[in-house]
């Protein structure tokens, strides 16, 4: 069992909240005068989505879907499991997918392809709190990201190890 003492803080609560505020300001500018439909990718993006949405000034609608790709290990499986992907009619809407982290990119690609296949949105963009660019296997980049990270397994602020640590207000990695 990993305890909080085994974790090294990478981003403090304050750093995370500042990055989210900057993202919120950019999104407010880009969608000024428009409505926005947020899609939260559970479970990881729950903290980010709720904090980000509080900065948004346009009329915001939201939906929550559940995907999983990590299993219980430290590396991405590359296979995306759509646990619950029920979505309302997204035709003609400005859709913004909200994720915790883009790693290999398989999850992001799966979701973008799924939405494009089923709907003719007005716009479709991807917003991830973290971008682990170095691990990318699929040609996809987020339209918005808060913080770039290198190849470490992270926990906290929505990110889990084997289901735990999502509740930490900071993001850390396991000391070795
Ligand atoms: P991808 O499909 O490889 O891009 O992986 C995306 C998903 O894997 C994210 O939505 C996260 O839930 C999970 N993930 C990726 N990196 C980490 C990490 O460092 N810690 C915990 N979960 C991660
Ligand atoms: Mg996720």
PDB file of C-alpha atoms and ligand atoms in Angstrom:
ATOM      1  CA  UNK A   1       0.000   0.000   0.000  1.00  0.00           C
ATOM      2  CA  UNK A   2       1.399   3.371  -1.062  1.00  0.00           C
ATOM      3  CA  UNK A   3       0.836   6.096   1.530  1.00  0.00           C
ATOM      4  CA  UNK A   4       0.950   9.875   1.171  1.00  0.00           C
ATOM      5  CA  UNK A   5       4.509   9.761   2.605  1.00  0.00           C
ATOM      6  CA  UNK A   6       5.642   7.897  -0.511  1.00  0.00           C
ATOM      7  CA  UNK A   7       4.459  10.738  -2.742  1.00  0.00           C
ATOM      8  CA  UNK A   8       6.423  13.735  -3.979  1.00  0.00           C
ATOM      9  CA  UNK A   9       4.370  16.788  -4.864  1.00  0.00           C
ATOM     10  CA  UNK A  10       4.671  17.814  -8.511  1.00  0.00           C
ATOM     11  CA  UNK A  11       1.955  20.481  -8.627  1.00  0.00           C
ATOM     12  CA  UNK A  12       0.548  22.069  -5.474  1.00  0.00           C
ATOM     13  CA  UNK A  13      -3.120  22.856  -5.007  1.00  0.00           C
ATOM     14  CA  UNK A  14      -2.307  26.526  -5.746  1.00  0.00           C
ATOM     15  CA  UNK A  15      -0.409  25.723  -8.968  1.00  0.00           C
ATOM     16  CA  UNK A  16      -3.286  23.579 -10.204  1.00  0.00           C
ATOM     17  CA  UNK A  17      -5.888  26.222  -9.417  1.00  0.00           C
ATOM     18  CA  UNK A  18      -3.807  28.946 -11.124  1.00  0.00           C
ATOM     19  CA  UNK A  19      -3.438  26.802 -14.277  1.00  0.00           C
ATOM     20  CA  UNK A  20      -7.206  26.225 -14.291  1.00  0.00           C
ATOM     21  CA  UNK A  21      -7.907  29.922 -13.968  1.00  0.00           C
ATOM     22  CA  UNK A  22      -5.671  30.649 -16.979  1.00  0.00           C
ATOM     23  CA  UNK A  23      -7.495  27.952 -18.979  1.00  0.00           C
ATOM     24  CA  UNK A  24     -10.878  29.349 -17.928  1.00  0.00           C
ATOM     25  CA  UNK A  25      -9.891  32.844 -19.107  1.00  0.00           C
ATOM     26  CA  UNK A  26      -8.813  31.486 -22.505  1.00  0.00           C
ATOM     27  CA  UNK A  27     -12.012  29.463 -22.916  1.00  0.00           C
ATOM     28  CA  UNK A  28     -14.118  32.492 -21.938  1.00  0.00           C
ATOM     29  CA  UNK A  29     -12.414  34.545 -24.660  1.00  0.00           C
ATOM     30  CA  UNK A  30     -12.667  31.856 -27.337  1.00  0.00           C
ATOM     31  CA  UNK A  31     -16.363  31.112 -26.759  1.00  0.00           C
ATOM     32  CA  UNK A  32     -17.576  34.628 -25.918  1.00  0.00           C
ATOM     33  CA  UNK A  33     -21.219  35.015 -26.963  1.00  0.00           C
ATOM     34  CA  UNK A  34     -21.611  31.243 -27.501  1.00  0.00           C
ATOM     35  CA  UNK A  35     -23.053  28.377 -25.508  1.00  0.00           C
ATOM     36  CA  UNK A  36     -20.750  25.557 -24.464  1.00  0.00           C
ATOM     37  CA  UNK A  37     -21.393  21.874 -23.885  1.00  0.00           C
ATOM     38  CA  UNK A  38     -18.840  20.246 -21.571  1.00  0.00           C
ATOM     39  CA  UNK A  39     -18.234  16.506 -21.570  1.00  0.00           C
ATOM     40  CA  UNK A  40     -16.438  15.254 -18.482  1.00  0.00           C
ATOM     41  CA  UNK A  41     -14.506  12.014 -18.851  1.00  0.00           C
ATOM     42  CA  UNK A  42     -15.018  10.202 -15.578  1.00  0.00           C
ATOM     43  CA  UNK A  43     -13.657   9.337 -13.263  1.00  0.00           C
ATOM     44  CA  UNK A  44     -10.339  11.191 -13.599  1.00  0.00           C
ATOM     45  CA  UNK A  45     -11.615  14.554 -14.841  1.00  0.00           C
ATOM     46  CA  UNK A  46     -14.217  15.086 -12.125  1.00  0.00           C
ATOM     47  CA  UNK A  47     -12.151  17.498  -9.996  1.00  0.00           C
ATOM     48  CA  UNK A  48     -10.861  19.448 -12.990  1.00  0.00           C
ATOM     49  CA  UNK A  49     -14.261  19.743 -14.655  1.00  0.00           C
ATOM     50  CA  UNK A  50     -16.008  21.088 -11.572  1.00  0.00           C
ATOM     51  CA  UNK A  51     -13.245  23.623 -10.834  1.00  0.00           C
ATOM     52  CA  UNK A  52     -12.894  24.698 -14.481  1.00  0.00           C
ATOM     53  CA  UNK A  53     -16.630  25.106 -14.995  1.00  0.00           C
ATOM     54  CA  UNK A  54     -16.825  27.579 -12.099  1.00  0.00           C
ATOM     55  CA  UNK A  55     -14.636  30.006 -14.078  1.00  0.00           C
ATOM     56  CA  UNK A  56     -16.800  29.867 -17.202  1.00  0.00           C
ATOM     57  CA  UNK A  57     -19.075  32.785 -17.944  1.00  0.00           C
ATOM     58  CA  UNK A  58     -21.063  31.572 -20.981  1.00  0.00           C
ATOM     59  CA  UNK A  59     -24.184  29.353 -20.671  1.00  0.00           C
ATOM     60  CA  UNK A  60     -22.753  25.901 -19.906  1.00  0.00           C
ATOM     61  CA  UNK A  61     -24.426  22.525 -20.233  1.00  0.00           C
ATOM     62  CA  UNK A  62     -22.641  19.364 -19.087  1.00  0.00           C
ATOM     63  CA  UNK A  63     -22.661  15.628 -19.454  1.00  0.00           C
ATOM     64  CA  UNK A  64     -20.566  12.940 -17.809  1.00  0.00           C
ATOM     65  CA  UNK A  65     -19.310   9.802 -19.495  1.00  0.00           C
ATOM     66  CA  UNK A  66     -17.122   7.033 -18.190  1.00  0.00           C
ATOM     67  CA  UNK A  67     -14.194   5.583 -20.092  1.00  0.00           C
ATOM     68  CA  UNK A  68     -11.314   3.526 -18.807  1.00  0.00           C
ATOM     69  CA  UNK A  69      -8.041   2.502 -20.355  1.00  0.00           C
ATOM     70  CA  UNK A  70      -5.514   2.082 -17.579  1.00  0.00           C
ATOM     71  CA  UNK A  71      -6.556  -1.073 -15.773  1.00  0.00           C
ATOM     72  CA  UNK A  72      -4.716  -1.331 -12.468  1.00  0.00           C
ATOM     73  CA  UNK A  73      -1.125  -0.970 -13.676  1.00  0.00           C
ATOM     74  CA  UNK A  74       1.176   1.981 -14.298  1.00  0.00           C
ATOM     75  CA  UNK A  75       0.982   1.919 -18.081  1.00  0.00           C
ATOM     76  CA  UNK A  76      -1.813   2.696 -20.496  1.00  0.00           C
ATOM     77  CA  UNK A  77      -3.352  -0.399 -22.048  1.00  0.00           C
ATOM     78  CA  UNK A  78      -4.066   1.341 -25.358  1.00  0.00           C
ATOM     79  CA  UNK A  79      -7.510  -0.273 -25.330  1.00  0.00           C
ATOM     80  CA  UNK A  80     -10.363   2.033 -24.441  1.00  0.00           C
ATOM     81  CA  UNK A  81     -13.281   0.617 -22.513  1.00  0.00           C
ATOM     82  CA  UNK A  82     -16.494   2.657 -22.904  1.00  0.00           C
ATOM     83  CA  UNK A  83     -18.155   1.953 -19.570  1.00  0.00           C
ATOM     84  CA  UNK A  84     -20.905   4.546 -20.135  1.00  0.00           C
ATOM     85  CA  UNK A  85     -20.899   6.729 -23.212  1.00  0.00           C
ATOM     86  CA  UNK A  86     -24.554   7.794 -23.361  1.00  0.00           C
ATOM     87  CA  UNK A  87     -24.727  11.320 -24.757  1.00  0.00           C
ATOM     88  CA  UNK A  88     -27.580  13.696 -25.634  1.00  0.00           C
ATOM     89  CA  UNK A  89     -27.973  15.258 -29.097  1.00  0.00           C
ATOM     90  CA  UNK A  90     -24.759  17.205 -29.752  1.00  0.00           C
ATOM     91  CA  UNK A  91     -25.631  18.353 -33.270  1.00  0.00           C
ATOM     92  CA  UNK A  92     -24.903  22.068 -33.841  1.00  0.00           C
ATOM     93  CA  UNK A  93     -23.356  22.439 -30.376  1.00  0.00           C
ATOM     94  CA  UNK A  94     -19.964  23.741 -29.268  1.00  0.00           C
ATOM     95  CA  UNK A  95     -18.582  20.686 -27.531  1.00  0.00           C
ATOM     96  CA  UNK A  96     -15.560  20.724 -25.245  1.00  0.00           C
ATOM     97  CA  UNK A  97     -14.246  17.409 -23.949  1.00  0.00           C
ATOM     98  CA  UNK A  98     -12.670  17.757 -20.496  1.00  0.00           C
ATOM     99  CA  UNK A  99     -10.011  15.226 -19.501  1.00  0.00           C
ATOM    100  CA  UNK A 100      -7.532  14.881 -16.661  1.00  0.00           C
ATOM    101  CA  UNK A 101      -4.526  13.840 -18.739  1.00  0.00           C
ATOM    102  CA  UNK A 102      -3.591  12.871 -22.284  1.00  0.00           C
ATOM    103  CA  UNK A 103      -1.015  10.110 -22.215  1.00  0.00           C
ATOM    104  CA  UNK A 104      -0.816   7.785 -25.258  1.00  0.00           C
ATOM    105  CA  UNK A 105      -3.756   9.658 -26.808  1.00  0.00           C
ATOM    106  CA  UNK A 106      -5.857   6.529 -27.430  1.00  0.00           C
ATOM    107  CA  UNK A 107      -8.676   7.680 -25.136  1.00  0.00           C
ATOM    108  CA  UNK A 108      -8.799  11.156 -26.687  1.00  0.00           C
ATOM    109  CA  UNK A 109      -8.769   9.777 -30.234  1.00  0.00           C
ATOM    110  CA  UNK A 110     -11.484   7.257 -29.435  1.00  0.00           C
ATOM    111  CA  UNK A 111     -13.771   9.932 -28.017  1.00  0.00           C
ATOM    112  CA  UNK A 112     -13.194  12.518 -30.740  1.00  0.00           C
ATOM    113  CA  UNK A 113     -13.841   9.861 -33.420  1.00  0.00           C
ATOM    114  CA  UNK A 114     -16.943   8.634 -31.578  1.00  0.00           C
ATOM    115  CA  UNK A 115     -18.461  12.121 -31.388  1.00  0.00           C
ATOM    116  CA  UNK A 116     -17.583  13.000 -34.988  1.00  0.00           C
ATOM    117  CA  UNK A 117     -19.088   9.720 -36.149  1.00  0.00           C
ATOM    118  CA  UNK A 118     -22.378  10.257 -34.326  1.00  0.00           C
ATOM    119  CA  UNK A 119     -22.914  14.040 -34.460  1.00  0.00           C
ATOM    120  CA  UNK A 120     -22.343  17.093 -36.602  1.00  0.00           C
ATOM    121  CA  UNK A 121     -21.208  19.459 -33.870  1.00  0.00           C
ATOM    122  CA  UNK A 122     -20.754  23.176 -34.429  1.00  0.00           C
ATOM    123  CA  UNK A 123     -17.269  22.745 -32.975  1.00  0.00           C
ATOM    124  CA  UNK A 124     -15.396  20.048 -31.089  1.00  0.00           C
ATOM    125  CA  UNK A 125     -12.367  20.760 -28.943  1.00  0.00           C
ATOM    126  CA  UNK A 126     -10.380  18.913 -26.315  1.00  0.00           C
ATOM    127  CA  UNK A 127      -9.223  20.339 -22.989  1.00  0.00           C
ATOM    128  CA  UNK A 128      -6.883  18.388 -20.742  1.00  0.00           C
ATOM    129  CA  UNK A 129      -5.448  19.552 -17.435  1.00  0.00           C
ATOM    130  CA  UNK A 130      -2.221  17.629 -18.053  1.00  0.00           C
ATOM    131  CA  UNK A 131      -0.382  16.723 -21.234  1.00  0.00           C
ATOM    132  CA  UNK A 132       2.125  13.839 -21.100  1.00  0.00           C
ATOM    133  CA  UNK A 133       3.347  14.607 -24.637  1.00  0.00           C
ATOM    134  CA  UNK A 134       6.368  12.330 -24.492  1.00  0.00           C
ATOM    135  CA  UNK A 135       4.159   9.221 -24.255  1.00  0.00           C
ATOM    136  CA  UNK A 136       1.976   9.949 -27.300  1.00  0.00           C
ATOM    137  CA  UNK A 137       1.265   6.985 -29.596  1.00  0.00           C
ATOM    138  CA  UNK A 138      -1.597   8.534 -31.563  1.00  0.00           C
ATOM    139  CA  UNK A 139      -1.489  11.747 -33.594  1.00  0.00           C
ATOM    140  CA  UNK A 140      -3.694  13.948 -31.427  1.00  0.00           C
ATOM    141  CA  UNK A 141      -3.064  17.078 -29.364  1.00  0.00           C
ATOM    142  CA  UNK A 142      -5.351  18.897 -26.947  1.00  0.00           C
ATOM    143  CA  UNK A 143      -6.691  22.295 -28.047  1.00  0.00           C
ATOM    144  CA  UNK A 144      -6.173  23.408 -24.460  1.00  0.00           C
ATOM    145  CA  UNK A 145      -3.960  21.992 -21.735  1.00  0.00           C
ATOM    146  CA  UNK A 146      -2.921  23.351 -18.382  1.00  0.00           C
ATOM    147  CA  UNK A 147       0.426  21.783 -17.522  1.00  0.00           C
ATOM    148  CA  UNK A 148       2.921  19.609 -19.385  1.00  0.00           C
ATOM    149  CA  UNK A 149       4.294  16.592 -17.533  1.00  0.00           C
ATOM    150  CA  UNK A 150       7.055  14.100 -18.276  1.00  0.00           C
ATOM    151  CA  UNK A 151       6.947  10.341 -18.121  1.00  0.00           C
ATOM    152  CA  UNK A 152       5.977   9.760 -14.490  1.00  0.00           C
ATOM    153  CA  UNK A 153       2.960   7.981 -13.084  1.00  0.00           C
ATOM    154  CA  UNK A 154       0.935  10.671 -11.337  1.00  0.00           C
ATOM    155  CA  UNK A 155      -1.757  10.550  -8.685  1.00  0.00           C
ATOM    156  CA  UNK A 156      -4.070  13.083  -7.076  1.00  0.00           C
ATOM    157  CA  UNK A 157      -6.629  15.643  -8.154  1.00  0.00           C
ATOM    158  CA  UNK A 158      -8.680  12.977  -9.950  1.00  0.00           C
ATOM    159  CA  UNK A 159      -5.792  10.739 -11.001  1.00  0.00           C
ATOM    160  CA  UNK A 160      -5.729   7.369  -9.286  1.00  0.00           C
ATOM    161  CA  UNK A 161      -3.493   4.460  -8.596  1.00  0.00           C
ATOM    162  CA  UNK A 162      -5.671   1.354  -8.381  1.00  0.00           C
ATOM    163  CA  UNK A 163      -8.697   3.514  -7.544  1.00  0.00           C
ATOM    164  CA  UNK A 164      -7.075   5.507  -4.741  1.00  0.00           C
ATOM    165  CA  UNK A 165      -5.662   9.064  -4.294  1.00  0.00           C
ATOM    166  CA  UNK A 166      -8.174  10.836  -6.541  1.00  0.00           C
ATOM    167  CA  UNK A 167      -9.171  12.965  -3.554  1.00  0.00           C
ATOM    168  CA  UNK A 168      -5.740  14.591  -3.030  1.00  0.00           C
ATOM    169  CA  UNK A 169      -5.891  18.351  -3.732  1.00  0.00           C
ATOM    170  CA  UNK A 170      -2.381  18.239  -5.280  1.00  0.00           C
ATOM    171  CA  UNK A 171      -0.742  16.102  -7.986  1.00  0.00           C
ATOM    172  CA  UNK A 172       2.192  13.938  -6.995  1.00  0.00           C
ATOM    173  CA  UNK A 173       4.262  10.987  -8.095  1.00  0.00           C
ATOM    174  CA  UNK A 174       5.606   7.995  -6.293  1.00  0.00           C
ATOM    175  CA  UNK A 175       9.135   8.460  -4.901  1.00  0.00           C
ATOM    176  CA  UNK A 176      11.557   5.667  -5.777  1.00  0.00           C
TER     177      UNK A 176
HETATM  178  P1  LIG B   1      -4.365   7.540 -22.811  1.00  0.00           P
HETATM  179  O1  LIG B   1      -5.491   6.843 -23.491  1.00  0.00           O
HETATM  180  O2  LIG B   1      -3.119   6.706 -22.789  1.00  0.00           O
HETATM  181  O3  LIG B   1      -4.093   8.923 -23.350  1.00  0.00           O
HETATM  182  O4  LIG B   1      -4.707   7.636 -21.296  1.00  0.00           O
HETATM  183  C1  LIG B   1      -5.578   8.470 -20.806  1.00  0.00           C
HETATM  184  C2  LIG B   1      -6.123   8.025 -19.467  1.00  0.00           C
HETATM  185  O5  LIG B   1      -5.187   7.222 -18.720  1.00  0.00           O
HETATM  186  C3  LIG B   1      -6.385   9.244 -18.668  1.00  0.00           C
HETATM  187  O6  LIG B   1      -7.700   9.663 -18.840  1.00  0.00           O
HETATM  188  C4  LIG B   1      -6.094   8.818 -17.255  1.00  0.00           C
HETATM  189  O7  LIG B   1      -7.298   8.416 -16.649  1.00  0.00           O
HETATM  190  C5  LIG B   1      -5.152   7.658 -17.371  1.00  0.00           C
HETATM  191  N1  LIG B   1      -3.763   8.089 -17.041  1.00  0.00           N
HETATM  192  C6  LIG B   1      -2.793   8.466 -17.898  1.00  0.00           C
HETATM  193  N2  LIG B   1      -1.661   8.797 -17.259  1.00  0.00           N
HETATM  194  C7  LIG B   1      -1.919   8.631 -15.939  1.00  0.00           C
HETATM  195  C8  LIG B   1      -1.130   8.830 -14.731  1.00  0.00           C
HETATM  196  O8  LIG B   1       0.047   9.230 -14.732  1.00  0.00           O
HETATM  197  N3  LIG B   1      -1.776   8.556 -13.567  1.00  0.00           N
HETATM  198  C9  LIG B   1      -3.066   8.108 -13.506  1.00  0.00           C
HETATM  199  N4  LIG B   1      -3.827   7.922 -14.589  1.00  0.00           N
HETATM  200  C10 LIG B   1      -3.262   8.180 -15.801  1.00  0.00           C
HETATM  201 MG1  LIG B   2      -9.097   9.994 -17.601  1.00  0.00          MG
END
